[in-house]
Amino acid sequence: MISFKLNGREVKADAPDDAPLLFVLNNDLGVNGAKFGCGKSQCGACTVLIEGEPARSCSIKVSSVAGRSVVTLAGLTENGKPSKLQQAFIDEQAAQCGYCTSGMIMQAQALLDRNPNPTDADVRSALNGNLCRCGSHNRVVRAVLRAAKEA
Amino acid sequence: MTVIPATDRRGFLKAAGSITLAFAIPAGDALAQAAALAGAKPKLPGDMETNRKLGSWLRIGADGAVTLLVGKVELGQGILTAVTQICADELDVDIGRVKLISGDTAQSPNEGTTAGSFSMPNCAPAVRQAAAEVRALLIEMAAAKTGKPAEGWTVADGAMSGPDGAKASYWELASGLSLEREATGAVKPKNPADYKYVGKEFPRLDFPGKFTGQAMFVQELRPEGLLFGQVVRPPTYKAKLTALDTSAAEKMPGVVKVVKNGSFVGVVAQREEQAVAAAAALAAAAKWEVEKALPTSDGIFDWLQKTKPAKVIETKKQPRNGGDPAVKTLEATYFRPYHMHGSIGTSAAVAVLGADGVMTIDTHSQSVFETSEAIAMMLGVDKSKVRCRHVQGSGCYGHNMADDAAADAALLAAAVPGRPVKLQYTREQEHRWEPYGSAMVIKTKAGVDKDGNVLDWDLELFSTPHGTRPGSHAGNLLSARYLEKPFEMPTPQNGGPPNYAADRNGIALYDFPGHNVLTNFITDMPVRVSSTRGLGAYANVFAIESFMDELARAAGVDPIQYRLRHLKDPRGRDVIAKAAETFGWDKWQKKDGRGRGIGFAKYKNIAGYCAVALEVEVNKRNGRVRVVRAVAAADSGHLVNPDGVRNQIEGGLIQSLSWTLKEEVKFDDTRVTSEDWVTYPILTFADVPPVEVVLIDRPGAPFLGTGEAAQGPTGAALANAVADATGVRFRRGPFTPERVKAGLTA
Ligand code: FES
Ligand code: FES
């Protein structure tokens, strides 16, 4: 049994120590958002925040988050409403299929937490490891910059 | 089945501010009425021609619910938002009321495959007609009920107002409304000017859920009692399993069942990571007989030109009729390597074998109807025993492994009746086994007059197939070929006019006096191939538009002027001019290392028009090509959702830049070696240029598909810009630093 803080709440997961955090979030805790894309830290679709830092949940053992704080896409919402960043993604219609978006939003949140006024180049470099096949990149950058401006 | 939670949409719409307007009743269409009177079945719009009942498309509930059923599915391009807009407008209901069921083989109208930019031309007119007819029926009922004439009614979100203050509502009439009747085609849809949602920027209905962590994708389905499956792929395409001891894997933690059927091996486990581990153990234990048969990715272009084609097709034969001989003949050959769909989410499905013997599969297949039949054939059951429901997946851009995942999930679920099994491929499986966009060789030749204008144009192309979709045949499902009783893959066909396949856009839109196109269609497939965004159009337009540039240069004419000299189509001329103007073509100043290029096509010569102009900077020392900026001008006919169209054009443009700059599926003589994002890199944020998309709206003109319009023009514009920057012509992608550097120093 592994205990950690998920989106502000204490949770326990009855999972093997070496199970990837992603699978435990998805399958044991029923949390969406973080998605499987490659399983080898190459695409960013599974990105979550661990103690505020972006992390690839596909390649992290669940045991390593014991006692720590994990935040997923749903954890960013405020009283069930989209956060500023999420709303900025809606306002900019910053996706096509949206499969990569959860990871993009988590990675961008970590950037904004560290640097509330990023430049276009800052955003691109922070998100450079998050792949999008639909070509939504420029909309994503605009969404992040909009969220920063409106914060 | 894609169900968008109505509550979210309503909530969102409130935020966006919803307005309700009333409209006059549309007049009947005299021609269709006359056809009906004559006893002939009227021609119905789009896919309504083959799904004629109104009830196949719409349900009106006494509780105020409107259900729209469509056979087309959401592939991430916003198609379902667009058809919902049309439905709400024609029916005069608030868009938040419309609940959509798409791609459920047990409920939806059969609209075949969602592909080839057909959704807007085929589904949208059907939805428009169904909604218009249902509205007219309800007005007739309201008139009968209130004893007033049927003329002069207006409707606002289902509330009906008639002559002399008569009132009624859709919802009170709903129980008496029978939609078990064929459409008449006699009701005329609204005037485009009267639309409230259509033509407006309208936010995607599925985004709020996707951006806040609701379950929206098939990968996120988790029904009660879920088990997890994985499969073991052979090491090579034609490998045969010679020995496999499953006993160790069977004893691994959580393993419920090992499934072995011929050379197909899979496993079902309690937990996802247990299934992954057991599959790895099985893969390690399996002994295979492998072949060495591939021509290699470097040898493929020779192979294409040397292999005997199954068919040589005269796609166009129009020899020049008299006139002076050409003063000069130019020739060039262009090459397209294999490209991957490369969905960010690997393909997945959830299947369960019910007590009634029905296999129900949640899938992101583009072809739920045909795929359910192919799976029934593979399982050896009647087609009524397989039901596919579409749930969104990662963007697919063509025939990826969605259908294979559905089939594999079914094979595994069949082994554990009553338990749902979810399967999501590993990255390596998706990369190595998906059906790629075919490699192609295109030879062009032009005889020109003294001013350099084309007199005789010849294009000859060499290609393997572009369509191996399930098409109701088990042999097109990957795993079915490895079963104990294997299904043989049917020989793929090349699609003919008007859409074409390998030769899609092989016929240039230009008005050349002599114009021949010859297609060498090769059905041997060294590596697996199928429909990839645009099919042959990407390579053909790449070749045509590169060659037009070479000819313009040889003639000493500006490439835009040169194109316009050869093009009569007024809408084509308009998008080229628009792209040039937006780019600032005439004011552009040449700087060292910089270049500009243009590319143009009308997709399939029957769908959306698109012209792309872009600027590059080439680092001559290391060969690196940077796209500085890009503009695209597009004409998709009547625009239903302009932002959706802009999104598709920009997305297609960026994907095509990625193909052309970075991508090539590599394989040696035994196996594909592009197995992840390191060995098959794609464009990332740092390389993506600013993109400006400008649209030309044509209100009242037919809807034209857009999703694939930018692929060819972008690739060509890039090649042309690199040639402009360096003076060297690159005819084979990808334009990697190594290739460009080698070309510059050659
Ligand atoms: S799934 Fe974790 S980085 Fe790709
Ligand atoms: S929006 Fe589809 S992968 Fe990014």
mmCIF file of C-alpha atoms in Angstrom, chain B residues 396-513:
data_model
loop_
_atom_site.group_PDB
_atom_site.id
_atom_site.type_symbol
_atom_site.label_atom_id
_atom_site.label_comp_id
_atom_site.label_asym_id
_atom_site.label_seq_id
_atom_site.Cartn_x
_atom_site.Cartn_y
_atom_site.Cartn_z
ATOM 1 C CA CYS B 396 -4.733 9.514 -36.510
ATOM 2 C CA TYR B 397 -4.342 11.305 -39.887
ATOM 3 C CA GLY B 398 -5.376 8.186 -41.744
ATOM 4 C CA HIS B 399 -5.416 4.444 -41.240
ATOM 5 C CA ASN B 400 -3.186 3.840 -38.249
ATOM 6 C CA MET B 401 -3.390 0.881 -35.867
ATOM 7 C CA ALA B 402 -6.822 1.727 -34.448
ATOM 8 C CA ASP B 403 -8.474 -1.180 -36.249
ATOM 9 C CA ASP B 404 -5.693 -3.592 -35.334
ATOM 10 C CA ALA B 405 -6.100 -2.656 -31.689
ATOM 11 C CA ALA B 406 -9.855 -3.296 -31.953
ATOM 12 C CA ALA B 407 -9.180 -6.712 -33.489
ATOM 13 C CA ASP B 408 -6.507 -7.626 -30.955
ATOM 14 C CA ALA B 409 -8.690 -6.563 -28.032
ATOM 15 C CA ALA B 410 -11.429 -8.794 -29.466
ATOM 16 C CA LEU B 411 -9.068 -11.778 -29.816
ATOM 17 C CA LEU B 412 -8.063 -11.385 -26.185
ATOM 18 C CA ALA B 413 -11.587 -10.674 -24.900
ATOM 19 C CA ALA B 414 -12.832 -13.820 -26.623
ATOM 20 C CA ALA B 415 -10.567 -15.785 -24.290
ATOM 21 C CA VAL B 416 -12.106 -14.280 -21.120
ATOM 22 C CA PRO B 417 -15.878 -14.085 -21.755
ATOM 23 C CA GLY B 418 -17.721 -11.516 -19.691
ATOM 24 C CA ARG B 419 -14.606 -9.538 -18.785
ATOM 25 C CA PRO B 420 -13.751 -6.311 -20.595
ATOM 26 C CA VAL B 421 -10.178 -6.249 -21.883
ATOM 27 C CA LYS B 422 -8.306 -3.084 -22.630
ATOM 28 C CA LEU B 423 -5.303 -3.039 -24.871
ATOM 29 C CA GLN B 424 -2.985 -0.165 -25.674
ATOM 30 C CA TYR B 425 0.054 -0.807 -27.848
ATOM 31 C CA THR B 426 3.579 -0.019 -26.819
ATOM 32 C CA ARG B 427 5.339 2.802 -28.654
ATOM 33 C CA GLU B 428 7.599 0.341 -30.412
ATOM 34 C CA GLN B 429 4.637 -1.696 -31.657
ATOM 35 C CA GLU B 430 2.874 1.368 -33.004
ATOM 36 C CA HIS B 431 5.999 2.688 -34.708
ATOM 37 C CA ARG B 432 7.085 -0.586 -36.244
ATOM 38 C CA TRP B 433 3.737 -2.068 -37.242
ATOM 39 C CA GLU B 434 1.483 0.746 -38.336
ATOM 40 C CA PRO B 435 0.724 0.962 -42.053
ATOM 41 C CA TYR B 436 2.871 3.800 -43.402
ATOM 42 C CA GLY B 437 2.245 6.310 -46.131
ATOM 43 C CA SER B 438 3.810 4.713 -49.210
ATOM 44 C CA ALA B 439 7.193 5.700 -50.569
ATOM 45 C CA MET B 440 6.912 7.044 -54.111
ATOM 46 C CA VAL B 441 9.018 7.985 -57.100
ATOM 47 C CA ILE B 442 7.710 10.644 -59.473
ATOM 48 C CA LYS B 443 9.277 11.469 -62.810
ATOM 49 C CA THR B 444 8.287 14.683 -64.489
ATOM 50 C CA LYS B 445 9.070 15.952 -67.961
ATOM 51 C CA ALA B 446 8.030 19.159 -69.683
ATOM 52 C CA GLY B 447 8.443 20.428 -73.214
ATOM 53 C CA VAL B 448 8.332 24.222 -73.210
ATOM 54 C CA ASP B 449 7.954 26.988 -75.787
ATOM 55 C CA LYS B 450 10.389 29.857 -76.373
ATOM 56 C CA ASP B 451 9.007 31.762 -73.353
ATOM 57 C CA GLY B 452 9.407 28.763 -71.127
ATOM 58 C CA ASN B 453 5.677 27.972 -70.966
ATOM 59 C CA VAL B 454 4.635 24.346 -70.797
ATOM 60 C CA LEU B 455 3.434 22.725 -74.008
ATOM 61 C CA ASP B 456 3.718 19.054 -73.073
ATOM 62 C CA TRP B 457 3.629 17.795 -69.505
ATOM 63 C CA ASP B 458 4.357 14.197 -68.559
ATOM 64 C CA LEU B 459 4.254 12.786 -65.078
ATOM 65 C CA GLU B 460 4.985 9.138 -64.295
ATOM 66 C CA LEU B 461 4.669 7.835 -60.776
ATOM 67 C CA PHE B 462 5.645 4.630 -58.999
ATOM 68 C CA SER B 463 3.895 3.667 -55.789
ATOM 69 C CA THR B 464 2.745 0.834 -53.579
ATOM 70 C CA PRO B 465 -0.881 0.981 -52.325
ATOM 71 C CA HIS B 466 -2.426 3.772 -50.276
ATOM 72 C CA GLY B 467 -5.462 1.882 -49.054
ATOM 73 C CA THR B 468 -5.459 -1.312 -47.011
ATOM 74 C CA ARG B 469 -8.233 -0.388 -44.592
ATOM 75 C CA PRO B 470 -10.203 -3.253 -43.065
ATOM 76 C CA GLY B 471 -12.933 -2.885 -45.704
ATOM 77 C CA SER B 472 -14.951 -5.720 -44.128
ATOM 78 C CA HIS B 473 -12.132 -8.241 -44.734
ATOM 79 C CA ALA B 474 -10.224 -9.962 -41.927
ATOM 80 C CA GLY B 475 -7.079 -10.178 -44.061
ATOM 81 C CA ASN B 476 -6.598 -6.456 -43.598
ATOM 82 C CA LEU B 477 -6.347 -6.828 -39.826
ATOM 83 C CA LEU B 478 -2.743 -7.337 -38.874
ATOM 84 C CA SER B 479 -3.146 -10.157 -36.351
ATOM 85 C CA ALA B 480 -5.575 -12.104 -38.522
ATOM 86 C CA ARG B 481 -2.652 -12.883 -40.825
ATOM 87 C CA TYR B 482 -0.786 -14.686 -38.054
ATOM 88 C CA LEU B 483 -3.575 -16.912 -36.758
ATOM 89 C CA GLU B 484 -3.426 -20.670 -36.997
ATOM 90 C CA LYS B 485 -5.853 -20.385 -39.884
ATOM 91 C CA PRO B 486 -4.462 -17.201 -41.319
ATOM 92 C CA PHE B 487 -6.500 -14.796 -43.388
ATOM 93 C CA GLU B 488 -4.734 -13.709 -46.478
ATOM 94 C CA MET B 489 -4.600 -10.045 -47.242
ATOM 95 C CA PRO B 490 -6.772 -9.170 -50.228
ATOM 96 C CA THR B 491 -4.875 -7.488 -53.061
ATOM 97 C CA PRO B 492 -5.269 -3.753 -52.584
ATOM 98 C CA GLN B 493 -6.792 -1.662 -55.334
ATOM 99 C CA ASN B 494 -5.810 1.784 -56.440
ATOM 100 C CA GLY B 495 -8.796 4.124 -56.123
ATOM 101 C CA GLY B 496 -10.002 5.564 -59.437
ATOM 102 C CA PRO B 497 -11.507 8.947 -60.260
ATOM 103 C CA PRO B 498 -12.588 11.323 -58.923
ATOM 104 C CA ASN B 499 -10.587 10.787 -55.724
ATOM 105 C CA TYR B 500 -7.732 8.591 -56.923
ATOM 106 C CA ALA B 501 -5.204 7.117 -54.488
ATOM 107 C CA ALA B 502 -1.549 6.726 -55.540
ATOM 108 C CA ASP B 503 -2.331 9.154 -58.346
ATOM 109 C CA ARG B 504 -4.333 11.519 -56.139
ATOM 110 C CA ASN B 505 -3.481 15.032 -57.365
ATOM 111 C CA GLY B 506 -1.250 13.380 -59.971
ATOM 112 C CA ILE B 507 -3.118 15.488 -62.511
ATOM 113 C CA ALA B 508 -1.941 19.048 -62.092
ATOM 114 C CA LEU B 509 -4.683 21.667 -62.003
ATOM 115 C CA TYR B 510 -2.779 23.709 -64.575
ATOM 116 C CA ASP B 511 -4.039 24.051 -68.126
ATOM 117 C CA PHE B 512 -1.233 22.412 -70.070
ATOM 118 C CA PRO B 513 -1.931 21.834 -73.785
#
